[in-house]
Amino acid sequence: MLESATPVTPVTFPPAFLWGAATSAYQIEGAVREDGRTPSIWDTFSHTPGKTAGGETGDIAVDHYHRYRDDVALMAELGLGAYRFSVSWSRVQPTGRGPAVQRGLDFYRRLVDELLAAGIKPAVTLYHWDLPQELEDAGGWPERDTAYRFAEYAQIVGEALGDRVEQWITLNEPWCAAFLGYASGVHAPGRTDPAASLRAAHHLNLAHGLGTVALRSVMPARNSVAISLNTSVVRPLSQSPADLAAARRIDDLSGGIFHGPILHGAYPATLLEATASVTDWSHVQDGDLGVIRQPLDAVCLNYYTPTVVSAADADSRVPRADGHGASDHSPWPAADDVAFHQPPGERTEMGWSVDPTGLHELIMRYHREAPGLPLYISENGAAYDDKPGADGTVHDPERVAYLDGHLRAVRRAIADGADVRGYYLWSLMDNFEWAYGYEKRFGAVYVDYVSQQRTPKSSALWYGRAARTGTLPPVESAAE
């Protein structure tokens, strides 16, 4: 008689662990000209020839503005406990100044009410890259005034939703807003000015601090205020002094430039020294760092793939393989002497390597950087070439394996002492993937962009089972 195989110990999460999914306004809402909404920088950018794949825009996206009730019902059916969404600034405050448009706020009021009625906790992100175009016309994030306009906007939304929404995120991935928007130009507004990108980074930090103060002035004390950072997990190609210095340069530009002032009240000295050829940092005014370093209730982390760098070979001229789009302009100011490398192994449709160890490394870093603060994974996911089968179902075993591996990394970090309170899968459903248009599908729910029909993929059913039970299902069960 053959002995049965030793059963695998289930990977079980703490009972209060929050299982969610995330989206952003411009990627899903559509209805870009309804109820008083005016153009954001992404409306302008996506309508500029050559800026997005196929000239595609978020004009309709997945029509969430009109289909939100069905989308919330789908989340409830899957068993999600939380939903992170962003507010469209130009839907609420069309010029970026002055009073709110109540019709715009009413959409988010209805969405929050629908979520709460379904037993799903809403988490609001105030800024996910869609600056009102009028503010960009006035100079955008490189201008200091934009930070004060953000604080006014934060107060408006906080007053409208703060009685029912407990989780708040000021900014999503300010690195992308600053450096992809103002240095490499692959994101809106498409500018390519390294000095402006560093000013933008500081003013985004200032906006976070001012916005945090504004939110707390109008919301119940029980509410949590955080920021979502996409600090790179930077690994040197070798342990040579030159490669280690290259890794430090990129780490400062991706992480230290934000968590330095936000968590510690100072920019890294190595960052200031390395970028001295681009800016003298005179845009940092007296008192700014104190404003930026507001006490936080949590830190939110977004992770997709690690970054491998080395000192550049002066004799070689190879395309920059940093995973952040093709451009003749670098998103890394004063780092032209750094080379980026593709790690070996499996990759997603974005060309990003699949490496859950990087998520564990990132969590443990912030466990040290922000001792005592709860952590949330506010984005993690993968794009694959998903297609419906003959029976209409969508099987995505690669995404199931990706989620399983990364959730195991989260659980290992919890076991290692990190206070990780929740995980938001990116993304709830396929959507407008910025400059990639509709080519890249990150969703756990498949969207037919013509009919707008939603079809949960295998990964959505697998993740929903994990959310309902608090235990990772067998990967093989996703095919059932």
mmCIF file of C-alpha atoms in Angstrom, residues 58-319:
data_model
loop_
_atom_site.group_PDB
_atom_site.id
_atom_site.type_symbol
_atom_site.label_atom_id
_atom_site.label_comp_id
_atom_site.label_asym_id
_atom_site.label_seq_id
_atom_site.Cartn_x
_atom_site.Cartn_y
_atom_site.Cartn_z
ATOM 1 C CA GLY A 58 -9.780 56.891 -21.679
ATOM 2 C CA ASP A 59 -12.845 58.641 -23.129
ATOM 3 C CA ILE A 60 -14.973 55.549 -22.526
ATOM 4 C CA ALA A 61 -12.486 53.196 -20.855
ATOM 5 C CA VAL A 62 -14.643 50.501 -19.219
ATOM 6 C CA ASP A 63 -17.576 52.869 -18.592
ATOM 7 C CA HIS A 64 -17.416 52.435 -14.823
ATOM 8 C CA TYR A 65 -19.100 55.824 -14.367
ATOM 9 C CA HIS A 66 -22.326 54.291 -15.643
ATOM 10 C CA ARG A 67 -21.722 50.671 -14.609
ATOM 11 C CA TYR A 68 -20.406 51.119 -11.072
ATOM 12 C CA ARG A 69 -23.377 49.346 -9.463
ATOM 13 C CA ASP A 70 -22.749 46.228 -11.544
ATOM 14 C CA ASP A 71 -19.029 46.453 -10.791
ATOM 15 C CA VAL A 72 -19.658 46.672 -7.054
ATOM 16 C CA ALA A 73 -22.036 43.714 -7.280
ATOM 17 C CA LEU A 74 -19.278 41.770 -9.033
ATOM 18 C CA MET A 75 -16.805 42.613 -6.257
ATOM 19 C CA ALA A 76 -19.303 41.406 -3.686
ATOM 20 C CA GLU A 77 -19.905 38.220 -5.631
ATOM 21 C CA LEU A 78 -16.170 37.549 -5.678
ATOM 22 C CA GLY A 79 -15.967 38.118 -1.926
ATOM 23 C CA LEU A 80 -13.698 41.160 -1.852
ATOM 24 C CA GLY A 81 -13.502 42.994 1.429
ATOM 25 C CA ALA A 82 -12.114 46.299 0.159
ATOM 26 C CA TYR A 83 -11.948 48.431 -2.973
ATOM 27 C CA ARG A 84 -9.349 51.097 -3.608
ATOM 28 C CA PHE A 85 -10.364 53.698 -6.181
ATOM 29 C CA SER A 86 -9.162 57.167 -7.087
ATOM 30 C CA VAL A 87 -11.112 60.387 -7.422
ATOM 31 C CA SER A 88 -10.878 62.365 -10.645
ATOM 32 C CA TRP A 89 -9.717 65.822 -9.557
ATOM 33 C CA SER A 90 -11.169 67.518 -12.652
ATOM 34 C CA ARG A 91 -14.525 65.808 -12.078
ATOM 35 C CA VAL A 92 -14.723 67.329 -8.603
ATOM 36 C CA GLN A 93 -12.924 70.647 -9.120
ATOM 37 C CA PRO A 94 -12.777 71.227 -12.889
ATOM 38 C CA THR A 95 -10.284 74.095 -12.930
ATOM 39 C CA GLY A 96 -8.270 72.794 -9.989
ATOM 40 C CA ARG A 97 -9.467 75.816 -8.040
ATOM 41 C CA GLY A 98 -12.582 77.071 -6.330
ATOM 42 C CA PRO A 99 -15.778 75.326 -5.293
ATOM 43 C CA ALA A 100 -16.598 71.723 -6.053
ATOM 44 C CA VAL A 101 -18.991 70.542 -8.705
ATOM 45 C CA GLN A 102 -21.532 68.643 -6.645
ATOM 46 C CA ARG A 103 -22.520 66.387 -9.558
ATOM 47 C CA GLY A 104 -18.957 65.116 -9.624
ATOM 48 C CA LEU A 105 -18.850 64.539 -5.888
ATOM 49 C CA ASP A 106 -22.247 62.865 -6.056
ATOM 50 C CA PHE A 107 -20.813 60.096 -8.213
ATOM 51 C CA TYR A 108 -18.300 59.226 -5.510
ATOM 52 C CA ARG A 109 -20.957 59.529 -2.814
ATOM 53 C CA ARG A 110 -23.081 57.000 -4.698
ATOM 54 C CA LEU A 111 -20.104 54.704 -5.238
ATOM 55 C CA VAL A 112 -19.176 54.772 -1.545
ATOM 56 C CA ASP A 113 -22.768 54.116 -0.490
ATOM 57 C CA GLU A 114 -22.967 51.177 -2.898
ATOM 58 C CA LEU A 115 -19.731 49.721 -1.539
ATOM 59 C CA LEU A 116 -20.786 50.063 2.072
ATOM 60 C CA ALA A 117 -24.160 48.493 1.344
ATOM 61 C CA ALA A 118 -22.307 45.524 -0.154
ATOM 62 C CA GLY A 119 -20.058 45.182 2.892
ATOM 63 C CA ILE A 120 -16.967 46.389 1.014
ATOM 64 C CA LYS A 121 -14.620 48.916 2.625
ATOM 65 C CA PRO A 122 -13.848 51.874 0.358
ATOM 66 C CA ALA A 123 -10.298 53.233 0.191
ATOM 67 C CA VAL A 124 -9.906 56.591 -1.539
ATOM 68 C CA THR A 125 -6.822 57.710 -3.439
ATOM 69 C CA LEU A 126 -6.947 61.442 -4.048
ATOM 70 C CA TYR A 127 -4.379 61.661 -6.844
ATOM 71 C CA HIS A 128 -3.640 58.978 -9.431
ATOM 72 C CA TRP A 129 -1.868 61.141 -12.041
ATOM 73 C CA ASP A 130 -4.835 63.046 -13.549
ATOM 74 C CA LEU A 131 -3.983 66.687 -12.818
ATOM 75 C CA PRO A 132 -6.591 69.171 -14.121
ATOM 76 C CA GLN A 133 -5.264 70.559 -17.401
ATOM 77 C CA GLU A 134 -5.749 74.147 -16.227
ATOM 78 C CA LEU A 135 -3.257 73.548 -13.420
ATOM 79 C CA GLU A 136 -0.766 72.091 -15.884
ATOM 80 C CA ASP A 137 -1.258 75.145 -18.078
ATOM 81 C CA ALA A 138 -0.259 77.207 -15.036
ATOM 82 C CA GLY A 139 2.949 75.180 -14.676
ATOM 83 C CA GLY A 140 1.827 71.862 -13.203
ATOM 84 C CA TRP A 141 3.683 70.030 -10.463
ATOM 85 C CA PRO A 142 6.973 71.896 -11.018
ATOM 86 C CA GLU A 143 5.122 74.954 -9.665
ATOM 87 C CA ARG A 144 4.735 75.302 -5.923
ATOM 88 C CA ASP A 145 1.166 76.573 -6.115
ATOM 89 C CA THR A 146 -0.040 73.174 -7.338
ATOM 90 C CA ALA A 147 0.650 71.717 -3.896
ATOM 91 C CA TYR A 148 -1.652 74.289 -2.298
ATOM 92 C CA ARG A 149 -4.343 73.619 -4.874
ATOM 93 C CA PHE A 150 -4.108 69.921 -3.998
ATOM 94 C CA ALA A 151 -4.649 70.678 -0.314
ATOM 95 C CA GLU A 152 -7.824 72.611 -1.179
ATOM 96 C CA TYR A 153 -9.036 69.692 -3.286
ATOM 97 C CA ALA A 154 -8.192 67.195 -0.513
ATOM 98 C CA GLN A 155 -10.290 69.183 1.942
ATOM 99 C CA ILE A 156 -13.254 69.209 -0.461
ATOM 100 C CA VAL A 157 -13.195 65.425 -0.920
ATOM 101 C CA GLY A 158 -12.499 64.800 2.756
ATOM 102 C CA GLU A 159 -15.535 66.846 3.741
ATOM 103 C CA ALA A 160 -17.734 64.990 1.264
ATOM 104 C CA LEU A 161 -16.660 61.415 2.021
ATOM 105 C CA GLY A 162 -14.761 61.430 5.296
ATOM 106 C CA ASP A 163 -17.769 60.428 7.369
ATOM 107 C CA ARG A 164 -18.019 57.106 5.494
ATOM 108 C CA VAL A 165 -14.533 56.385 4.145
ATOM 109 C CA GLU A 166 -11.905 55.474 6.718
ATOM 110 C CA GLN A 167 -8.910 54.695 4.488
ATOM 111 C CA TRP A 168 -7.301 57.569 2.588
ATOM 112 C CA ILE A 169 -4.259 57.746 0.325
ATOM 113 C CA THR A 170 -2.996 61.171 -0.690
ATOM 114 C CA LEU A 171 -0.893 60.301 -3.754
ATOM 115 C CA ASN A 172 -0.354 57.203 -5.840
ATOM 116 C CA GLU A 173 3.212 56.624 -7.025
ATOM 117 C CA PRO A 174 4.484 60.213 -7.008
ATOM 118 C CA TRP A 175 7.639 58.863 -8.701
ATOM 119 C CA CYS A 176 5.651 58.187 -11.869
ATOM 120 C CA ALA A 177 3.924 61.561 -11.752
ATOM 121 C CA ALA A 178 7.223 63.403 -11.364
ATOM 122 C CA PHE A 179 9.661 61.456 -13.484
ATOM 123 C CA LEU A 180 7.592 59.740 -16.172
ATOM 124 C CA GLY A 181 5.526 62.897 -16.550
ATOM 125 C CA TYR A 182 8.235 65.567 -16.454
ATOM 126 C CA ALA A 183 11.567 63.830 -17.202
ATOM 127 C CA SER A 184 11.094 60.990 -19.711
ATOM 128 C CA GLY A 185 7.761 62.272 -21.015
ATOM 129 C CA VAL A 186 6.183 58.831 -21.476
ATOM 130 C CA HIS A 187 3.316 59.825 -19.165
ATOM 131 C CA ALA A 188 1.212 62.966 -19.089
ATOM 132 C CA PRO A 189 1.958 65.810 -19.412
ATOM 133 C CA GLY A 190 4.815 64.526 -21.558
ATOM 134 C CA ARG A 191 7.499 67.014 -20.582
ATOM 135 C CA THR A 192 11.220 66.217 -20.702
ATOM 136 C CA ASP A 193 12.936 68.573 -18.261
ATOM 137 C CA PRO A 194 15.069 66.883 -15.555
ATOM 138 C CA ALA A 195 15.159 69.971 -13.334
ATOM 139 C CA ALA A 196 11.391 70.345 -13.581
ATOM 140 C CA SER A 197 10.952 66.690 -12.599
ATOM 141 C CA LEU A 198 12.912 67.212 -9.385
ATOM 142 C CA ARG A 199 10.858 70.292 -8.559
ATOM 143 C CA ALA A 200 7.726 68.232 -9.277
ATOM 144 C CA ALA A 201 8.885 65.529 -6.866
ATOM 145 C CA HIS A 202 9.333 68.074 -4.080
ATOM 146 C CA HIS A 203 5.993 69.728 -4.722
ATOM 147 C CA LEU A 204 4.275 66.328 -4.743
ATOM 148 C CA ASN A 205 5.849 65.710 -1.336
ATOM 149 C CA LEU A 206 4.637 69.111 -0.195
ATOM 150 C CA ALA A 207 1.169 68.335 -1.561
ATOM 151 C CA HIS A 208 1.127 65.126 0.464
ATOM 152 C CA GLY A 209 1.967 67.008 3.651
ATOM 153 C CA LEU A 210 -0.481 69.840 3.036
ATOM 154 C CA GLY A 211 -3.147 67.385 1.901
ATOM 155 C CA THR A 212 -2.705 65.276 5.025
ATOM 156 C CA VAL A 213 -3.240 68.334 7.214
ATOM 157 C CA ALA A 214 -6.292 69.336 5.159
ATOM 158 C CA LEU A 215 -7.848 65.882 5.405
ATOM 159 C CA ARG A 216 -7.359 65.687 9.150
ATOM 160 C CA SER A 217 -8.935 69.090 9.605
ATOM 161 C CA VAL A 218 -12.275 67.854 8.271
ATOM 162 C CA MET A 219 -12.386 64.110 9.007
ATOM 163 C CA PRO A 220 -12.963 61.971 12.089
ATOM 164 C CA ALA A 221 -9.798 61.080 13.992
ATOM 165 C CA ARG A 222 -10.449 57.372 13.365
ATOM 166 C CA ASN A 223 -9.638 57.757 9.663
ATOM 167 C CA SER A 224 -6.313 56.546 8.314
ATOM 168 C CA VAL A 225 -4.138 58.707 6.044
ATOM 169 C CA ALA A 226 -1.317 57.150 4.014
ATOM 170 C CA ILE A 227 0.619 57.486 0.759
ATOM 171 C CA SER A 228 1.282 54.848 -1.933
ATOM 172 C CA LEU A 229 4.941 54.591 -2.913
ATOM 173 C CA ASN A 230 6.474 52.513 -5.692
ATOM 174 C CA THR A 231 10.012 52.477 -4.365
ATOM 175 C CA SER A 232 12.144 50.301 -6.605
ATOM 176 C CA VAL A 233 13.738 47.171 -5.203
ATOM 177 C CA VAL A 234 17.178 48.016 -6.586
ATOM 178 C CA ARG A 235 19.772 45.284 -6.926
ATOM 179 C CA PRO A 236 23.335 45.867 -8.134
ATOM 180 C CA LEU A 237 24.510 43.626 -10.954
ATOM 181 C CA SER A 238 27.665 42.905 -8.928
ATOM 182 C CA GLN A 239 29.167 43.898 -5.604
ATOM 183 C CA SER A 240 31.746 46.144 -7.236
ATOM 184 C CA PRO A 241 31.978 49.660 -5.757
ATOM 185 C CA ALA A 242 30.812 51.160 -9.060
ATOM 186 C CA ASP A 243 27.715 48.942 -9.253
ATOM 187 C CA LEU A 244 26.880 49.552 -5.597
ATOM 188 C CA ALA A 245 27.133 53.303 -6.201
ATOM 189 C CA ALA A 246 24.825 52.976 -9.232
ATOM 190 C CA ALA A 247 22.288 51.092 -7.114
ATOM 191 C CA ARG A 248 22.434 53.776 -4.435
ATOM 192 C CA ARG A 249 21.808 56.470 -7.065
ATOM 193 C CA ILE A 250 18.672 54.766 -8.356
ATOM 194 C CA ASP A 251 17.454 53.886 -4.878
ATOM 195 C CA ASP A 252 17.682 57.552 -3.871
ATOM 196 C CA LEU A 253 15.766 58.636 -6.977
ATOM 197 C CA SER A 254 13.016 56.041 -6.621
ATOM 198 C CA GLY A 255 12.590 55.820 -2.872
ATOM 199 C CA GLY A 256 14.702 58.175 -0.807
ATOM 200 C CA ILE A 257 13.434 61.250 -2.600
ATOM 201 C CA PHE A 258 9.980 60.453 -1.181
ATOM 202 C CA HIS A 259 10.332 58.457 2.014
ATOM 203 C CA GLY A 260 13.318 60.564 3.096
ATOM 204 C CA PRO A 261 11.281 63.720 3.701
ATOM 205 C CA ILE A 262 7.955 61.957 4.340
ATOM 206 C CA LEU A 263 9.214 59.572 7.017
ATOM 207 C CA HIS A 264 12.449 61.180 8.206
ATOM 208 C CA GLY A 265 12.143 64.884 7.435
ATOM 209 C CA ALA A 266 15.136 65.145 5.087
ATOM 210 C CA TYR A 267 16.275 64.368 1.571
ATOM 211 C CA PRO A 268 19.203 61.921 1.416
ATOM 212 C CA ALA A 269 22.520 63.776 1.277
ATOM 213 C CA THR A 270 23.649 61.395 -1.461
ATOM 214 C CA LEU A 271 20.613 62.420 -3.562
ATOM 215 C CA LEU A 272 21.348 66.123 -3.193
ATOM 216 C CA GLU A 273 24.985 65.571 -4.108
ATOM 217 C CA ALA A 274 24.230 63.343 -7.117
ATOM 218 C CA THR A 275 21.688 65.764 -8.609
ATOM 219 C CA ALA A 276 23.645 68.975 -7.972
ATOM 220 C CA SER A 277 24.410 69.239 -11.683
ATOM 221 C CA VAL A 278 20.662 69.431 -12.410
ATOM 222 C CA THR A 279 19.311 71.565 -9.567
ATOM 223 C CA ASP A 280 20.510 73.476 -6.528
ATOM 224 C CA TRP A 281 17.342 72.454 -4.649
ATOM 225 C CA SER A 282 16.544 76.102 -3.900
ATOM 226 C CA HIS A 283 12.872 75.222 -4.486
ATOM 227 C CA VAL A 284 12.892 73.618 -1.024
ATOM 228 C CA GLN A 285 11.809 76.463 1.220
ATOM 229 C CA ASP A 286 12.175 76.899 4.967
ATOM 230 C CA GLY A 287 9.534 74.866 6.763
ATOM 231 C CA ASP A 288 8.745 72.580 3.816
ATOM 232 C CA LEU A 289 10.297 69.492 5.345
ATOM 233 C CA GLY A 290 8.328 69.948 8.533
ATOM 234 C CA VAL A 291 5.109 70.197 6.540
ATOM 235 C CA ILE A 292 5.960 67.123 4.502
ATOM 236 C CA ARG A 293 6.787 65.000 7.544
ATOM 237 C CA GLN A 294 3.244 64.622 8.834
ATOM 238 C CA PRO A 295 2.561 61.657 11.121
ATOM 239 C CA LEU A 296 1.091 58.861 9.017
ATOM 240 C CA ASP A 297 -1.341 56.116 9.967
ATOM 241 C CA ALA A 298 0.068 53.621 7.446
ATOM 242 C CA VAL A 299 2.411 53.271 4.487
ATOM 243 C CA CYS A 300 1.132 51.745 1.253
ATOM 244 C CA LEU A 301 3.492 49.966 -1.124
ATOM 245 C CA ASN A 302 3.143 49.147 -4.818
ATOM 246 C CA TYR A 303 5.338 46.398 -6.245
ATOM 247 C CA TYR A 304 5.656 44.666 -9.603
ATOM 248 C CA THR A 305 9.282 43.744 -10.321
ATOM 249 C CA PRO A 306 12.818 44.381 -9.073
ATOM 250 C CA THR A 307 15.330 46.701 -10.767
ATOM 251 C CA VAL A 308 18.859 45.524 -11.617
ATOM 252 C CA VAL A 309 21.515 48.149 -12.321
ATOM 253 C CA SER A 310 25.225 48.568 -12.873
ATOM 254 C CA ALA A 311 27.627 51.322 -13.717
ATOM 255 C CA ALA A 312 27.309 51.978 -17.437
ATOM 256 C CA ASP A 313 30.014 50.888 -19.819
ATOM 257 C CA ALA A 314 31.245 54.098 -21.410
ATOM 258 C CA ASP A 315 31.856 52.274 -24.683
ATOM 259 C CA SER A 316 28.354 50.810 -25.023
ATOM 260 C CA ARG A 317 25.131 52.482 -26.091
ATOM 261 C CA VAL A 318 22.209 50.183 -25.371
ATOM 262 C CA PRO A 319 18.507 50.991 -24.872
#
